Amino acid sequence: GEPRLNAISFTPMPPGDVSAANLTPFDTIVLNMASYAMACSSDTLTDAQKQAIVDAVAAGKKLIIYDSECYPGPDYSWLPFPFSTNNPGAMGASGTLTIVEENTLSSSDPVSSYFIDAAYLGFWTDAVGDMNVMVTFDPYWCIDMSGTNINQVTGPVHTYAKYPAGTDTGLIIYNGLDMDYMPNSALLEIWIQELEQSFNPSNLPCGVTVVGITLSPATDTNLVGESHTVTAKITDQLGNSVQGVDVDFEVLSGPNAGETGVDTTDASGEATFTYTGDGGTGTDVIQACFTNEAGQEVCSQTVEKVWTAETSVPEFPPLAVGVLGLLGAIVLIRKKA
């Protein structure tokens, strides 16, 4: 077998056995929605079991979701970042696949150790033509790969989200590719890299979110009175930069709530907003929005700015203070000792 898989211990778990206690010993949960036991239905799990899975991720575990050939798409409204998908079913079709972000899940560079042959998968297998792509979006999902299936629907197919929002603690990976050709080296490589992907932290860049607008930095700290700049990047579903889009920025809450700005994306798809933190100490929550071609307002994930006061240190401190200087349906995974 594949030697990299030999370093991993796999334990099948029937859906009925899912509980917080039973998940505790494992670091990774694989939820195979297309398995016989799950039957492409999230209703196979109780609300308490779903919450146990979400809580496990919040505590620093990894969740990998597969729904190959589920038709129609499963209900993912129970996830912390819900979404729905366009699912062609088993059509045996080809399609186009694009690696949007270079990271440790995939790379388009043939010399990279993370290389995935997207062109091969799209033409020689049905992994792409039959794939399930996201059609409703949450800004906390980040795109790894996107493509167009046989239904001529283009969208994200391999995505990830860090949870809780604003942290890099737990990690959720969604894979909508058709897995009929799993023994194929390219598909197997995706699976292995999902398993090997680090978490808590993942250090994945989240350079392109599924909503088409990504705001950065996620968090930053400055002294009161200094300036702060955030950058919004607008992309299409294939990760291409979009120029000439007006972006509205707003500080939603915090000591500088109400600060706003507008900028237009440049050739790199980027727009910026700079403001001065003169409202005192505290944490600003910032968001950026734009209007898409359908006339709908689309907003980014929120980011945070922490404002702190400069600590005043006496030039000659009093002597008195000197002394203060002291795979089945659900597969649980863990690395072998």
Short mmCIF file of C-alpha atoms in Angstrom, two decimals:
data_model
loop_
_atom_site.label_atom_id
_atom_site.label_comp_id
_atom_site.label_asym_id
_atom_site.label_seq_id
_atom_site.Cartn_x
_atom_site.Cartn_y
_atom_site.Cartn_z
CA GLY A 1 0.00 0.00 0.00
CA GLU A 2 0.85 3.68 0.07
CA PRO A 3 3.57 4.03 2.74
CA ARG A 4 2.32 7.43 3.90
CA LEU A 5 -1.00 5.85 4.86
CA ASN A 6 0.78 3.26 6.96
CA ALA A 7 1.65 5.97 9.49
CA ILE A 8 -2.04 6.67 10.13
CA SER A 9 -4.48 4.64 12.23
CA PHE A 10 -8.03 4.43 10.79
CA THR A 11 -11.01 3.49 12.99
CA PRO A 12 -14.47 3.12 11.36
CA MET A 13 -17.34 4.42 13.51
CA PRO A 14 -21.05 3.78 12.86
CA PRO A 15 -23.09 7.02 12.86
CA GLY A 16 -25.01 5.85 15.92
CA ASP A 17 -21.80 5.77 17.96
CA VAL A 18 -20.86 9.40 17.37
CA SER A 19 -20.55 11.25 20.67
CA ALA A 20 -18.24 13.76 22.29
CA ALA A 21 -16.66 11.01 24.38
CA ASN A 22 -16.11 8.66 21.44
CA LEU A 23 -14.53 11.41 19.32
CA THR A 24 -12.10 12.52 22.04
CA PRO A 25 -9.23 10.05 21.34
CA PHE A 26 -8.97 11.01 17.66
CA ASP A 27 -7.52 14.07 15.93
CA THR A 28 -9.30 13.81 12.55
CA ILE A 29 -12.91 13.02 11.63
CA VAL A 30 -13.78 11.91 8.08
CA LEU A 31 -17.49 12.32 7.34
CA ASN A 32 -18.26 10.28 4.22
CA MET A 33 -21.78 11.43 3.34
CA ALA A 34 -21.93 9.05 0.34
CA SER A 35 -21.33 5.96 2.47
CA TYR A 36 -24.04 3.32 2.83
CA ALA A 37 -24.57 4.22 6.50
CA MET A 38 -24.87 8.00 5.97
CA ALA A 39 -26.97 7.59 2.79
CA CYS A 40 -26.18 11.18 1.70
CA SER A 41 -28.36 12.51 4.53
CA SER A 42 -27.24 14.60 7.47
CA ASP A 43 -30.44 13.47 9.22
CA THR A 44 -28.61 10.20 9.88
CA LEU A 45 -26.97 12.12 12.71
CA THR A 46 -28.94 13.62 15.60
CA ASP A 47 -28.59 17.30 16.45
CA ALA A 48 -26.50 16.32 19.46
CA GLN A 49 -24.16 14.25 17.29
CA LYS A 50 -23.74 17.07 14.80
CA GLN A 51 -22.92 19.42 17.65
CA ALA A 52 -20.38 16.94 19.01
CA ILE A 53 -18.58 17.01 15.66
CA VAL A 54 -18.63 20.83 15.53
CA ASP A 55 -17.42 21.05 19.13
CA ALA A 56 -14.57 18.66 18.33
CA VAL A 57 -13.41 20.97 15.54
CA ALA A 58 -13.70 23.99 17.83
CA ALA A 59 -11.43 22.20 20.28
CA GLY A 60 -8.70 21.83 17.64
CA LYS A 61 -9.53 18.75 15.56
CA LYS A 62 -9.83 18.36 11.78
CA LEU A 63 -13.03 17.45 9.90
CA ILE A 64 -12.90 16.20 6.28
CA ILE A 65 -16.22 15.97 4.40
CA TYR A 66 -16.78 13.86 1.28
CA ASP A 67 -20.08 13.62 -0.65
CA SER A 68 -19.02 12.02 -3.95
CA GLU A 69 -22.05 11.31 -6.19
CA CYS A 70 -24.64 12.30 -3.58
CA TYR A 71 -27.72 13.45 -5.47
CA PRO A 72 -29.26 15.78 -4.50
CA GLY A 73 -26.73 17.47 -2.27
CA PRO A 74 -26.75 16.82 1.50
CA ASP A 75 -27.97 19.43 3.97
CA TYR A 76 -25.01 21.30 5.44
CA SER A 77 -27.02 23.92 7.30
CA TRP A 78 -25.82 22.42 10.61
CA LEU A 79 -22.20 23.35 9.97
CA PRO A 80 -20.87 26.56 11.54
CA PHE A 81 -20.37 27.90 7.99
CA PRO A 82 -23.34 26.51 5.98
CA PHE A 83 -23.38 25.99 2.21
CA SER A 84 -25.26 24.15 -0.53
CA THR A 85 -23.98 22.48 -3.70
CA ASN A 86 -24.85 21.70 -7.31
CA ASN A 87 -24.63 17.91 -7.65
CA PRO A 88 -24.74 16.27 -11.12
CA GLY A 89 -24.79 12.71 -9.81
CA ALA A 90 -23.03 9.78 -11.50
CA MET A 91 -22.68 10.96 -15.11
CA GLY A 92 -19.19 9.71 -15.99
CA ALA A 93 -18.35 13.16 -17.34
CA SER A 94 -15.22 15.23 -17.79
CA GLY A 95 -14.84 18.85 -16.71
CA THR A 96 -12.34 21.58 -15.92
CA LEU A 97 -10.49 21.99 -12.63
CA THR A 98 -8.39 24.95 -11.50
CA ILE A 99 -6.03 25.08 -8.55
CA VAL A 100 -6.81 28.51 -7.15
CA GLU A 101 -4.41 28.66 -4.23
CA GLU A 102 -0.88 27.31 -3.87
CA ASN A 103 -0.78 25.69 -0.45
CA THR A 104 -0.13 22.42 1.37
CA LEU A 105 -3.38 20.89 0.07
CA SER A 106 -2.53 21.35 -3.60
CA SER A 107 -0.17 23.02 -6.04
CA SER A 108 -0.16 23.56 -9.80
CA ASP A 109 3.66 23.45 -9.84
CA PRO A 110 4.86 20.05 -11.18
CA VAL A 111 8.04 20.24 -9.10
CA SER A 112 6.15 20.90 -5.86
CA SER A 113 5.72 18.04 -3.41
CA TYR A 114 2.05 19.10 -3.24
CA PHE A 115 1.47 18.94 -7.01
CA ILE A 116 -1.99 17.86 -8.18
CA ASP A 117 -2.47 17.20 -11.92
CA ALA A 118 -5.74 19.10 -12.38
CA ALA A 119 -5.71 18.77 -16.18
CA TYR A 120 -5.40 14.99 -15.95
CA LEU A 121 -8.24 14.73 -13.45
CA GLY A 122 -10.50 16.90 -15.60
CA PHE A 123 -9.94 15.02 -18.86
CA TRP A 124 -9.15 11.40 -17.97
CA THR A 125 -11.45 10.81 -14.98
CA ASP A 126 -15.00 11.74 -13.97
CA ALA A 127 -13.74 13.31 -10.74
CA VAL A 128 -14.32 16.80 -12.15
CA GLY A 129 -17.28 16.45 -14.53
CA ASP A 130 -19.32 14.73 -11.80
CA MET A 131 -18.05 16.96 -8.99
CA ASN A 132 -20.26 18.84 -6.56
CA VAL A 133 -19.55 22.58 -6.42
CA MET A 134 -20.65 25.18 -3.88
CA VAL A 135 -23.47 27.47 -5.04
CA THR A 136 -24.29 29.24 -1.77
CA PHE A 137 -21.44 30.69 0.17
CA ASP A 138 -20.18 31.69 3.59
CA PRO A 139 -17.23 34.12 3.66
CA TYR A 140 -15.26 31.93 6.05
CA TRP A 141 -14.79 29.19 3.43
CA CYS A 142 -11.49 29.50 1.55
CA ILE A 143 -10.97 28.15 -1.98
CA ASP A 144 -8.30 25.59 -2.74
CA MET A 145 -9.73 24.35 -6.08
CA SER A 146 -12.64 25.43 -8.30
CA GLY A 147 -14.02 24.08 -11.53
CA THR A 148 -16.92 23.55 -13.91
CA ASN A 149 -18.98 20.34 -13.79
CA ILE A 150 -21.15 18.71 -16.49
CA ASN A 151 -24.07 20.95 -15.45
CA GLN A 152 -21.90 23.89 -16.57
CA VAL A 153 -21.92 25.22 -13.03
CA THR A 154 -18.65 26.81 -11.95
CA GLY A 155 -17.77 26.99 -8.29
CA PRO A 156 -15.51 25.89 -5.43
CA VAL A 157 -15.07 22.11 -5.12
CA HIS A 158 -12.16 21.78 -2.66
CA THR A 159 -12.40 24.27 0.18
CA TYR A 160 -11.37 24.73 3.78
CA ALA A 161 -12.45 26.78 6.77
CA LYS A 162 -10.74 27.61 10.03
CA TYR A 163 -12.97 27.33 13.09
CA PRO A 164 -13.84 29.11 15.32
CA ALA A 165 -13.93 32.16 13.06
CA GLY A 166 -10.89 34.39 13.42
CA THR A 167 -8.73 31.57 14.79
CA ASP A 168 -6.57 28.85 13.28
CA THR A 169 -7.58 26.21 15.79
CA GLY A 170 -9.86 23.65 14.14
CA LEU A 171 -9.95 22.91 10.40
CA ILE A 172 -12.81 21.81 8.13
CA ILE A 173 -12.06 20.53 4.60
CA TYR A 174 -14.81 19.95 2.02
CA ASN A 175 -14.09 17.74 -1.01
CA GLY A 176 -16.82 17.58 -3.68
CA LEU A 177 -14.79 15.67 -6.28
CA ASP A 178 -16.14 12.36 -7.57
CA MET A 179 -14.01 9.67 -5.98
CA ASP A 180 -14.66 6.70 -8.34
CA TYR A 181 -11.04 6.87 -9.44
CA MET A 182 -9.59 7.08 -5.91
CA PRO A 183 -6.88 4.48 -6.71
CA ASN A 184 -5.71 6.95 -9.37
CA SER A 185 -2.56 8.64 -8.12
CA ALA A 186 -3.87 12.21 -8.51
CA LEU A 187 -7.03 11.61 -6.47
CA LEU A 188 -5.13 9.54 -3.94
CA GLU A 189 -2.64 12.37 -3.56
CA ILE A 190 -5.46 14.79 -2.67
CA TRP A 191 -6.70 12.37 0.00
CA ILE A 192 -3.22 11.88 1.46
CA GLN A 193 -2.53 15.61 1.55
CA GLU A 194 -5.85 16.20 3.32
CA LEU A 195 -4.82 13.65 5.95
CA GLU A 196 -1.31 15.09 6.27
CA GLN A 197 -2.52 18.70 6.41
CA SER A 198 -1.55 20.23 9.73
CA PHE A 199 -4.12 21.90 11.96
CA ASN A 200 -4.22 23.85 15.21
CA PRO A 201 -2.66 25.70 13.47
CA SER A 202 -3.06 24.87 9.78
CA ASN A 203 -1.08 27.88 8.52
CA LEU A 204 -3.19 27.80 5.34
CA PRO A 205 -3.23 31.27 3.74
CA CYS A 206 -6.95 31.66 2.88
CA GLY A 207 -6.01 33.98 0.03
CA VAL A 208 -9.35 33.62 -1.81
CA THR A 209 -12.70 33.14 -0.09
CA VAL A 210 -15.71 31.55 -1.77
CA VAL A 211 -17.71 34.81 -1.75
CA GLY A 212 -15.18 36.51 -4.02
CA ILE A 213 -13.97 39.09 -1.50
CA THR A 214 -11.23 38.48 1.04
CA LEU A 215 -10.24 41.01 3.71
CA SER A 216 -6.84 41.03 5.40
CA PRO A 217 -5.12 41.05 7.81
CA ALA A 218 -7.38 38.86 9.94
CA THR A 219 -6.14 40.53 13.11
CA ASP A 220 -3.62 43.17 14.07
CA THR A 221 -2.62 45.31 17.07
CA ASN A 222 -1.57 48.95 17.23
CA LEU A 223 -1.29 51.81 19.69
CA VAL A 224 -4.16 54.28 19.92
CA GLY A 225 -3.56 57.18 17.55
CA GLU A 226 -1.73 55.15 14.92
CA SER A 227 -3.17 54.28 11.51
CA HIS A 228 -4.39 50.92 10.27
CA THR A 229 -4.86 49.63 6.71
CA VAL A 230 -6.96 46.68 5.55
CA THR A 231 -6.89 45.28 2.02
CA ALA A 232 -9.84 43.73 0.19
CA LYS A 233 -9.19 41.45 -2.78
CA ILE A 234 -11.93 40.72 -5.34
CA THR A 235 -11.70 37.51 -7.40
CA ASP A 236 -13.98 35.37 -9.52
CA GLN A 237 -14.72 31.73 -8.69
CA LEU A 238 -11.55 30.61 -10.45
CA GLY A 239 -9.38 32.97 -8.44
CA ASN A 240 -8.85 35.57 -11.18
CA SER A 241 -8.48 39.17 -9.98
CA VAL A 242 -11.32 41.55 -10.85
CA GLN A 243 -10.47 45.19 -11.58
CA GLY A 244 -12.72 48.25 -11.35
CA VAL A 245 -15.02 47.16 -8.52
CA ASP A 246 -16.05 49.69 -5.87
CA VAL A 247 -15.54 48.33 -2.36
CA ASP A 248 -17.23 49.81 0.72
CA PHE A 249 -15.38 49.47 4.02
CA GLU A 250 -16.89 49.96 7.46
CA VAL A 251 -15.84 49.61 11.08
CA LEU A 252 -18.90 47.77 12.36
CA SER A 253 -18.13 47.94 16.08
CA GLY A 254 -15.42 48.95 18.50
CA PRO A 255 -13.91 52.27 19.59
CA ASN A 256 -13.85 53.54 16.00
CA ALA A 257 -17.29 52.25 14.96
CA GLY A 258 -18.78 54.18 12.06
CA GLU A 259 -15.52 54.84 10.25
CA THR A 260 -16.09 54.18 6.53
CA GLY A 261 -14.26 54.35 3.24
CA VAL A 262 -14.59 53.49 -0.45
CA ASP A 263 -11.91 52.35 -2.87
CA THR A 264 -11.86 50.78 -6.35
CA THR A 265 -9.98 47.56 -7.08
CA ASP A 266 -6.79 47.87 -9.11
CA ALA A 267 -5.34 45.47 -11.68
CA SER A 268 -4.52 43.06 -8.86
CA GLY A 269 -8.13 43.12 -7.67
CA GLU A 270 -7.15 44.97 -4.50
CA ALA A 271 -8.71 47.94 -2.73
CA THR A 272 -7.52 49.46 0.56
CA PHE A 273 -8.94 51.35 3.52
CA THR A 274 -6.82 53.30 6.00
CA TYR A 275 -8.08 55.01 9.14
CA THR A 276 -6.67 56.42 12.37
CA GLY A 277 -7.47 54.70 15.65
CA ASP A 278 -8.31 57.77 17.71
CA GLY A 279 -11.37 56.33 19.46
CA GLY A 280 -9.53 54.85 22.42
CA THR A 281 -8.62 51.32 23.41
CA GLY A 282 -10.64 48.28 22.38
CA THR A 283 -11.24 46.02 19.38
CA ASP A 284 -12.60 47.22 16.05
CA VAL A 285 -14.52 44.79 13.85
CA ILE A 286 -14.15 45.65 10.15
CA GLN A 287 -15.92 44.40 7.02
CA ALA A 288 -15.77 45.12 3.28
CA CYS A 289 -18.62 44.72 0.78
CA PHE A 290 -19.23 45.07 -2.95
CA THR A 291 -22.17 44.68 -5.34
CA ASN A 292 -21.90 41.76 -7.75
CA GLU A 293 -23.14 41.56 -11.34
CA ALA A 294 -26.55 40.34 -10.14
CA GLY A 295 -26.97 43.48 -8.04
CA GLN A 296 -26.48 41.59 -4.77
CA GLU A 297 -24.38 42.92 -1.93
CA VAL A 298 -21.55 40.52 -1.09
CA CYS A 299 -19.57 41.00 2.11
CA SER A 300 -16.26 39.66 3.34
CA GLN A 301 -15.51 37.87 6.56
CA THR A 302 -14.97 40.28 9.45
CA VAL A 303 -11.46 41.11 10.67
CA GLU A 304 -10.32 42.64 13.93
CA LYS A 305 -8.07 45.51 14.97
CA VAL A 306 -6.96 45.75 18.59
CA TRP A 307 -6.07 49.22 19.88
CA THR A 308 -3.91 49.43 23.02
CA ALA A 309 -2.62 52.31 25.13
CA GLU A 310 1.08 53.02 25.33
CA THR A 311 2.43 52.03 28.73
CA SER A 312 4.18 54.91 30.44
CA VAL A 313 7.41 53.86 32.19
CA PRO A 314 9.07 56.40 34.54
CA GLU A 315 12.61 57.27 33.53
CA PHE A 316 13.72 56.83 37.15
CA PRO A 317 11.29 54.38 38.75
CA PRO A 318 10.89 54.59 42.52
CA LEU A 319 13.13 52.25 44.49
CA ALA A 320 10.05 50.87 46.19
CA VAL A 321 8.99 49.11 43.01
CA GLY A 322 12.43 47.83 42.13
CA VAL A 323 11.68 44.44 43.68
CA LEU A 324 8.92 43.96 41.13
CA GLY A 325 11.59 43.20 38.58
CA LEU A 326 11.34 39.43 39.49
CA LEU A 327 -13.76 6.07 5.77
CA GLY A 328 -16.48 3.92 6.63
CA ALA A 329 -19.35 6.26 7.29
CA ILE A 330 -17.26 8.13 9.76
CA VAL A 331 -13.57 7.45 10.16
CA LEU A 332 -11.56 8.63 13.13
CA ILE A 333 -7.86 9.09 12.66
CA ARG A 334 -4.81 9.53 14.82
CA LYS A 335 -1.12 9.19 14.14
CA LYS A 336 0.48 5.99 15.31
CA ALA A 337 2.78 6.20 18.28
#
